[in-house]
C-alpha atoms as one frame of an Amber mdcrd trajectory, in Angstrom:
protein
   0.182  -0.070  -0.045   1.074   3.715  -0.668   1.030   5.952   2.287  -0.014
   9.450   0.963  -0.763  11.019   4.361   2.612  12.884   4.560   4.282  16.132
   3.504   6.816  14.435   1.560   7.349  15.362  -2.038   6.722  11.788  -3.286
   4.236   9.126  -1.908   5.891   6.550   0.183   5.105   2.870   0.361   4.056
   1.534   3.641   7.246   0.877   5.589   6.662  -2.714   6.496   4.549  -3.640
   3.495   5.557  -6.203   0.895   6.102  -3.387  -1.698   8.652  -1.802   0.959
  10.424  -5.105   1.148  10.795  -5.214  -2.684  12.152  -1.614  -2.889  14.583
  -2.376   0.033  15.637  -5.582  -1.771  16.487  -3.324  -4.879  18.428  -0.900
  -2.678  20.435  -3.451  -0.947  21.009  -5.410  -4.174  22.213  -2.312  -6.260
  25.802  -2.235  -4.615  26.584  -5.790  -5.082  24.552  -6.910  -7.974  27.784
  -8.110  -9.611  27.945 -10.866  -7.210  24.850 -12.346  -8.605  26.362 -12.571
 -12.104  29.847 -13.338 -10.620  30.156 -16.500 -12.757  29.361 -14.573 -15.866
  31.821 -11.829 -14.998  34.662 -14.158 -14.462  33.713 -16.072 -17.597  33.203
 -12.994 -19.667  36.686 -11.511 -18.632  38.440 -14.610 -19.733  36.582 -15.060
 -22.989  35.962 -11.407 -23.893  39.160  -9.818 -22.862  41.479 -12.895 -22.706
  42.207 -12.602 -19.021  43.770 -15.463 -17.388  41.499 -17.615 -15.162  43.576
 -16.338 -12.061  43.415 -12.634 -13.184  39.661 -12.663 -13.619  39.242 -14.060
 -10.323  41.339 -11.364  -8.672  39.173  -8.856 -10.567  35.885 -10.463  -8.874
  37.429 -10.639  -5.505  38.840  -7.218  -5.558  35.395  -5.888  -6.362  34.083
  -7.719  -3.111  36.940  -6.858  -0.988  36.187  -3.273  -1.664  32.571  -3.973
  -0.747  33.867  -5.300   2.483  35.723  -2.120   3.185  32.743   0.067   2.269
  30.442  -2.099   4.586  32.794  -1.721   7.456  33.021   2.000   7.129  29.106
   1.944   6.901  29.251   0.400  10.622  30.411   3.528  11.869  28.797   5.881
   9.649  25.160   4.998   9.595  24.273   6.656  12.896  25.552   9.833  11.565
  24.073   9.986   8.202  20.669  10.400   6.695  20.319   7.101   4.622  18.222
   8.513   1.747  20.682  11.316   0.365  23.550   8.924   1.177  22.005   6.132
  -1.011  21.316   8.469  -3.880  25.013   9.744  -3.916  26.261   6.161  -3.783
  24.162   5.191  -6.595  25.272   7.946  -8.868  28.831   7.078  -8.022  28.362
   3.391  -8.767  26.864   4.403 -12.308  29.961   6.482 -13.150  32.270   3.682
 -12.072  30.596   1.128 -14.189  30.738   3.363 -17.154  34.546   3.707 -16.776
  34.904   0.146 -16.088  33.396  -0.765 -19.372  36.200   1.068 -21.210  39.210
  -0.683 -19.333  40.956  -3.696 -20.803  44.087  -3.798 -18.507  43.656  -6.320
 -15.634  45.625  -4.433 -13.107  43.761  -1.247 -13.897  40.400  -2.955 -13.798
  41.047  -4.639 -10.612  41.860  -1.209  -8.976  38.633   0.393 -10.494  36.463
  -2.589  -9.340  37.899  -2.255  -5.903  36.783   1.501  -5.721  33.339   0.240
  -7.323  33.169  -2.338  -4.553  33.889   0.240  -1.844  31.121   2.481  -2.862
  28.509  -0.440  -3.402  29.572  -2.123  -0.241  28.872   1.037   1.717  25.535
   1.241  -0.042  24.779  -2.183   0.932  25.559  -1.557   4.647  23.211   1.321
   4.578  20.557  -0.843   3.012  21.062  -3.465   5.743  20.803  -1.114   8.399
  17.456   0.213   7.118  16.228  -3.492   6.597  17.264  -4.291  10.442  14.968
  -1.392  11.447  11.825  -3.004   9.791   9.595  -5.309  11.989  10.732  -8.567
  10.408  14.332  -8.418   9.045  14.342 -12.025   8.320  11.392 -11.590   5.725
  12.949  -8.532   4.364  16.287 -10.196   3.771  14.264 -13.245   2.208  12.594
 -10.807  -0.408  16.393  -9.499  -1.035  17.192 -13.076  -1.958  14.157 -13.275
  -4.236  15.202 -10.148  -6.138  18.755 -11.185  -6.305  17.960 -14.622  -7.454
  15.217 -13.631  -9.790  17.413 -10.991 -11.752  20.542 -12.786 -11.243  18.869
 -15.787 -13.140  18.183 -13.408 -16.010  21.800 -12.282 -16.011  23.421 -15.806
 -15.862  21.049 -16.924 -18.392  21.619 -14.309 -21.205  24.959 -12.392 -20.556
  27.529 -15.245 -21.171  25.766 -15.567 -24.507  26.044 -11.798 -25.050  29.663
 -11.226 -24.313  30.854 -12.999 -27.543  28.637 -10.773 -29.563  28.876  -7.316
 -27.784  31.891  -7.617 -25.573  32.403  -7.496 -21.832  30.792  -3.978 -21.840
  27.524  -5.782 -21.792  28.268  -6.708 -18.138  28.643  -3.459 -16.977  25.730
  -1.977 -18.834  23.690  -4.531 -16.972  24.871  -3.027 -13.690  24.313   0.389
 -14.905  20.699  -0.300 -15.782  20.056  -1.950 -12.290  21.619   1.143 -10.591
  19.529   3.513 -12.542  16.329   1.664 -11.892  17.190   1.742  -8.111  17.832
   5.258  -8.187  14.134   5.840  -9.356  12.784   3.887  -6.485  14.462   5.789
  -3.535  12.091   8.595  -3.144   9.412   6.362  -2.610  10.934   4.463   0.211
   9.843   5.267   4.069  12.033   6.991   6.775  12.791   3.876   8.901  13.986
   5.290  12.379  16.059   3.228  14.454  14.372   0.830  16.851  14.471   1.627
  20.510  14.685  -1.918  21.899  15.235  -5.440  20.501  14.909  -8.942  21.846
  18.461  -8.993  23.110  18.517  -5.381  24.836  18.725  -5.109  28.397  16.110
  -3.256  30.528  17.551   0.141  29.797  17.387  -0.661  25.874  21.160  -1.063
  25.360  22.807  -4.008  24.011  23.952  -6.581  26.665  27.647  -7.425  26.642
  27.038 -11.021  27.565  25.962 -11.579  23.973  29.205 -10.691  22.356  30.376
 -14.233  21.875  27.323 -15.476  20.133  27.449 -12.234  17.811  31.005 -12.938
  16.899  30.183 -16.650  16.157  27.151 -15.641  14.086  29.297 -13.088  12.148
  31.829 -15.910  11.376  29.026 -18.272  10.434  28.065 -15.586   7.816  31.595
 -15.487   6.623  32.202 -19.083   6.107  29.102 -19.666   4.500  29.386 -16.838
   1.979  33.048 -17.864   1.361  32.151 -21.352   0.624  29.431 -20.783  -1.804
  31.114 -17.903  -3.697  34.298 -19.625  -4.135  32.538 -22.521  -5.930  30.104
 -20.285  -7.701  32.659 -17.905  -9.152  34.242 -20.965 -11.121  31.080 -22.895
 -11.772  30.863 -21.925 -15.616  34.556 -22.919 -15.879  33.843 -26.105 -13.829
  31.056 -27.099 -16.277  33.400 -26.556 -19.239  36.014 -28.830 -17.753  33.566
 -31.562 -17.671  32.804 -31.090 -21.426  29.602 -29.171 -21.002  28.896 -26.246
 -23.524  28.544 -22.480 -22.497  24.937 -22.285 -23.754  23.924 -25.335 -21.776
  25.703 -24.151 -18.717  24.311 -20.709 -18.828  20.841 -21.925 -19.352  21.222
 -24.239 -16.476  22.366 -21.613 -14.175  19.676 -19.115 -15.212  16.898 -21.766
 -14.684  18.635 -23.075 -11.407  18.780 -19.465 -10.030  14.987 -19.015 -10.727
  14.171 -22.284  -8.911  16.387 -21.285  -6.197  13.989 -18.383  -5.387  11.990
 -21.221  -3.724  14.473 -20.876  -0.803  13.956 -17.120  -0.292  10.174 -17.554
  -0.735  10.058 -20.076   2.129  11.928 -17.583   4.416   9.737 -14.801   3.335
   6.605 -16.916   3.992   7.731 -18.555   7.196  10.016 -16.303   8.980  11.056
 -17.384  12.286   7.894 -19.351  13.082  10.020 -22.434  13.617  13.148 -20.539
  14.885  16.444 -20.299  13.436  18.379 -23.344  14.632  16.176 -26.043  12.857
  16.279 -24.407   9.499  19.730 -23.505   9.553  21.019 -27.063  10.529  18.849
 -28.723   7.959  19.790 -26.277   5.095  23.380 -26.589   5.972  23.508 -30.317
   5.567  21.623 -30.114   2.224  24.261 -27.560   1.079  27.076 -29.991   1.794
  25.130 -32.758  -0.255  24.655 -30.426  -3.273  28.238 -29.289  -3.171  29.461
 -33.017  -3.378  27.289 -33.505  -6.371  29.499 -30.953  -8.377  31.994 -33.842
  -8.408  29.942 -35.659 -10.850  29.140 -32.707 -13.388  29.834 -34.648 -16.251
  26.023 -35.609 -16.241  24.065 -32.570 -17.252  21.410 -33.670 -14.875  23.636
 -33.910 -11.937  25.283 -30.501 -12.682  21.667 -29.061 -12.988  20.564 -30.725
  -9.391  23.851 -29.605  -7.846  23.146 -26.066  -8.946  19.521 -26.249  -7.768
  20.235 -27.520  -4.336  22.963 -25.255  -3.518  20.948 -22.315  -5.079  17.943
 -23.097  -2.985  19.905 -23.492   0.236  21.952 -20.330  -0.264  18.728 -18.429
  -0.781  17.214 -20.058   2.190  19.949 -19.821   4.595  21.561 -16.335   4.241
  18.538 -14.381   5.249  18.502 -16.520   8.544  22.109 -15.840   9.067  21.923
 -12.155   8.435  18.788 -11.806  10.352  20.552 -13.545  13.366  23.083 -10.843
  13.401  20.493  -8.081  12.943  18.765  -9.157  16.162  21.454  -7.847  18.379
  20.660  -4.055  18.085  18.075  -1.671  16.800  20.003   0.831  14.862  21.136
  -1.676  12.226  24.925  -1.528  13.049  25.192  -5.246  13.547  23.158  -5.745
  10.294  25.847  -3.429   8.587  28.504  -5.394  10.365  27.210  -8.756   9.133
  27.181  -6.999   5.651  30.912  -6.503   6.047  31.555 -10.131   7.204  29.331
 -11.264   4.228  31.362  -9.419   1.615  34.539 -10.496   3.190  33.402 -14.125
   2.776  32.158 -13.505  -0.858  35.601 -11.925  -1.750  37.580 -14.500   0.008
  35.935 -17.336  -1.723  36.849 -16.446  -5.305  40.415 -15.138  -4.055  41.143
 -18.525  -2.483  39.716 -20.443  -5.306  41.934 -18.296  -7.903  44.908 -19.300
  -5.843  44.135 -23.247  -6.071  42.384 -23.552  -9.521  45.655 -24.129 -11.481
  44.963 -26.407 -14.264  41.168 -27.067 -13.643  41.775 -28.279 -10.136  38.029
 -27.886  -9.383  37.812 -30.860  -7.050  39.927 -28.974  -4.508  37.804 -26.154
  -4.760  34.699 -28.245  -4.060  36.588 -29.699  -1.154  37.344 -26.353   0.400
  33.688 -25.158  -0.175  32.464 -28.175   1.817  34.940 -27.429   4.564  33.668
 -23.884   4.860  30.041 -25.029   5.218  31.073 -27.361   7.919  32.872 -24.397
   9.688  29.500 -22.482   9.359  27.489 -25.143  10.943  29.848 -25.094  13.966
  29.688 -21.271  14.268  26.048 -20.806  13.737  24.811 -23.381  16.228  25.212
 -21.720  19.569  23.937 -18.175  18.507  20.969 -19.584  16.687  19.914 -21.725
  19.564  20.397 -18.774  22.166  18.246 -16.505  19.882  15.642 -19.024  19.612
  15.444 -19.293  23.498  15.515 -15.462  24.073  13.168 -14.718  21.377  10.702
 -17.291  22.721  10.908 -15.449  26.073  10.632 -12.058  24.474   7.453 -12.862
  22.868   5.928 -14.523  25.996   2.278 -13.619  26.836   3.363 -12.465  30.263
   6.112  -9.939  28.820   4.156  -8.735  25.759   5.650  -8.423  22.136   7.289
  -5.050  21.451   6.340  -3.638  18.075
C-alpha cells in the first residue's frame, strides 16, 4: 500500500509492507549485483578480454573486498548520516564507475577500478542492511532481498554469457548500470525507517547486553564461512562445467533456470520467517548444502550438474536471510546488520580469491572440498547463537512479557 498522508514530495510505500520489502531489496542489491552475475563476469573477462582465469578471479575478488571495506565504514557512519541522500549519492557514483569500467581492458587497472566500485557499493549495501534491520521482520525482508537477487541474477546468468561474444564485456557493466539507475528511481518512494528503541536482546535500559558478544561474533563468522564457501565455488562454476565437457550455452541456461528455481528458498523464508526458530532451518539447510556441493564432483552428467546448482542455490537463498537476520537481532540501529554485511562481503571476496589461488589447471575438486569445509565451519559457528536467539526470542514474545512492536 502507498502512504500519501505525509508532507513528502513523493508518496511513500507502507514501511513494513510487501512493496517496501521489494524496494529495500533493490536498494540493498544495487551495490552488490555483480555478485549475482559473478560466474558470468569471471567467464566474460576470460573469453571477452582474454584475461587468465587467475586474473579474472582477482578482479572479482577485488570488487568484493572493496565492498567489504565499504560495509565496514558503514558500520560507523550509519548513525551519523541520513540514509536517503547517502543512498542517492552512492548510486550515482556506482553508475559513473561502471561506465569507466566498461572502457578498461588492462587487468591491473580494472582490478583497481572494481575495488573502488566495490567500496562504494559495499557502503550502499551496509546502509541498506541497516534500514532492513529497522523493519519489523528483518528475516522476511532479507528473504525478499534474495528473491530479487536470484530472480534478476538468473536472467543475468542465462543471457549475459551468450551476449559477451557478440557485444564484448561491456554488456556486463551495462547491466549493472541499468540496475543502479532503476534503483535510483525507487529511492524517493521509500519510508523514513527510524532506528528501533529496543530489541529482543536489549537489556532493560534498551542497550545491548555485552554478555551476547560471543554468540554475535560466532554468528558473524558463520556468515563469513557460508558466503566464502558458496562464492568460491560459484565464481568458477561455468569453468567447472566446461572442464567436464559441457557447452557454454547449456551451462548458462542451467544456471539461469537453477537461479530461478532457487528463489523457492527465499520465498520460504519470506513466508515462514522465524515461526520455527532459526536453529532447525539452519542445521537442515546446511546439511543439504554439503550434499549439493558434493554433487558437483559428478558434473559430467548434465542432470547432476543441474541438480547440484538447484540444491546449492535453494539452500543459499534459504539460509543467508536467517544468518543475516540472526546478526540483525543484536541491536536496533542496524549496526550489527551492517557489520554482518562486512563479514558477508569478506566471505564473498575471500571465496573467489582462495579459489583463484588453487584452481591451477582445472583443479576444481579441491575447490569443491574447500567449499564443503567452509560450510562445515559455518555449521559449527552458527549452532550456539541460533539456539540462544531461539530461546531469548521465545521469552521475549511470551504473553506475560508482551511483544514489542
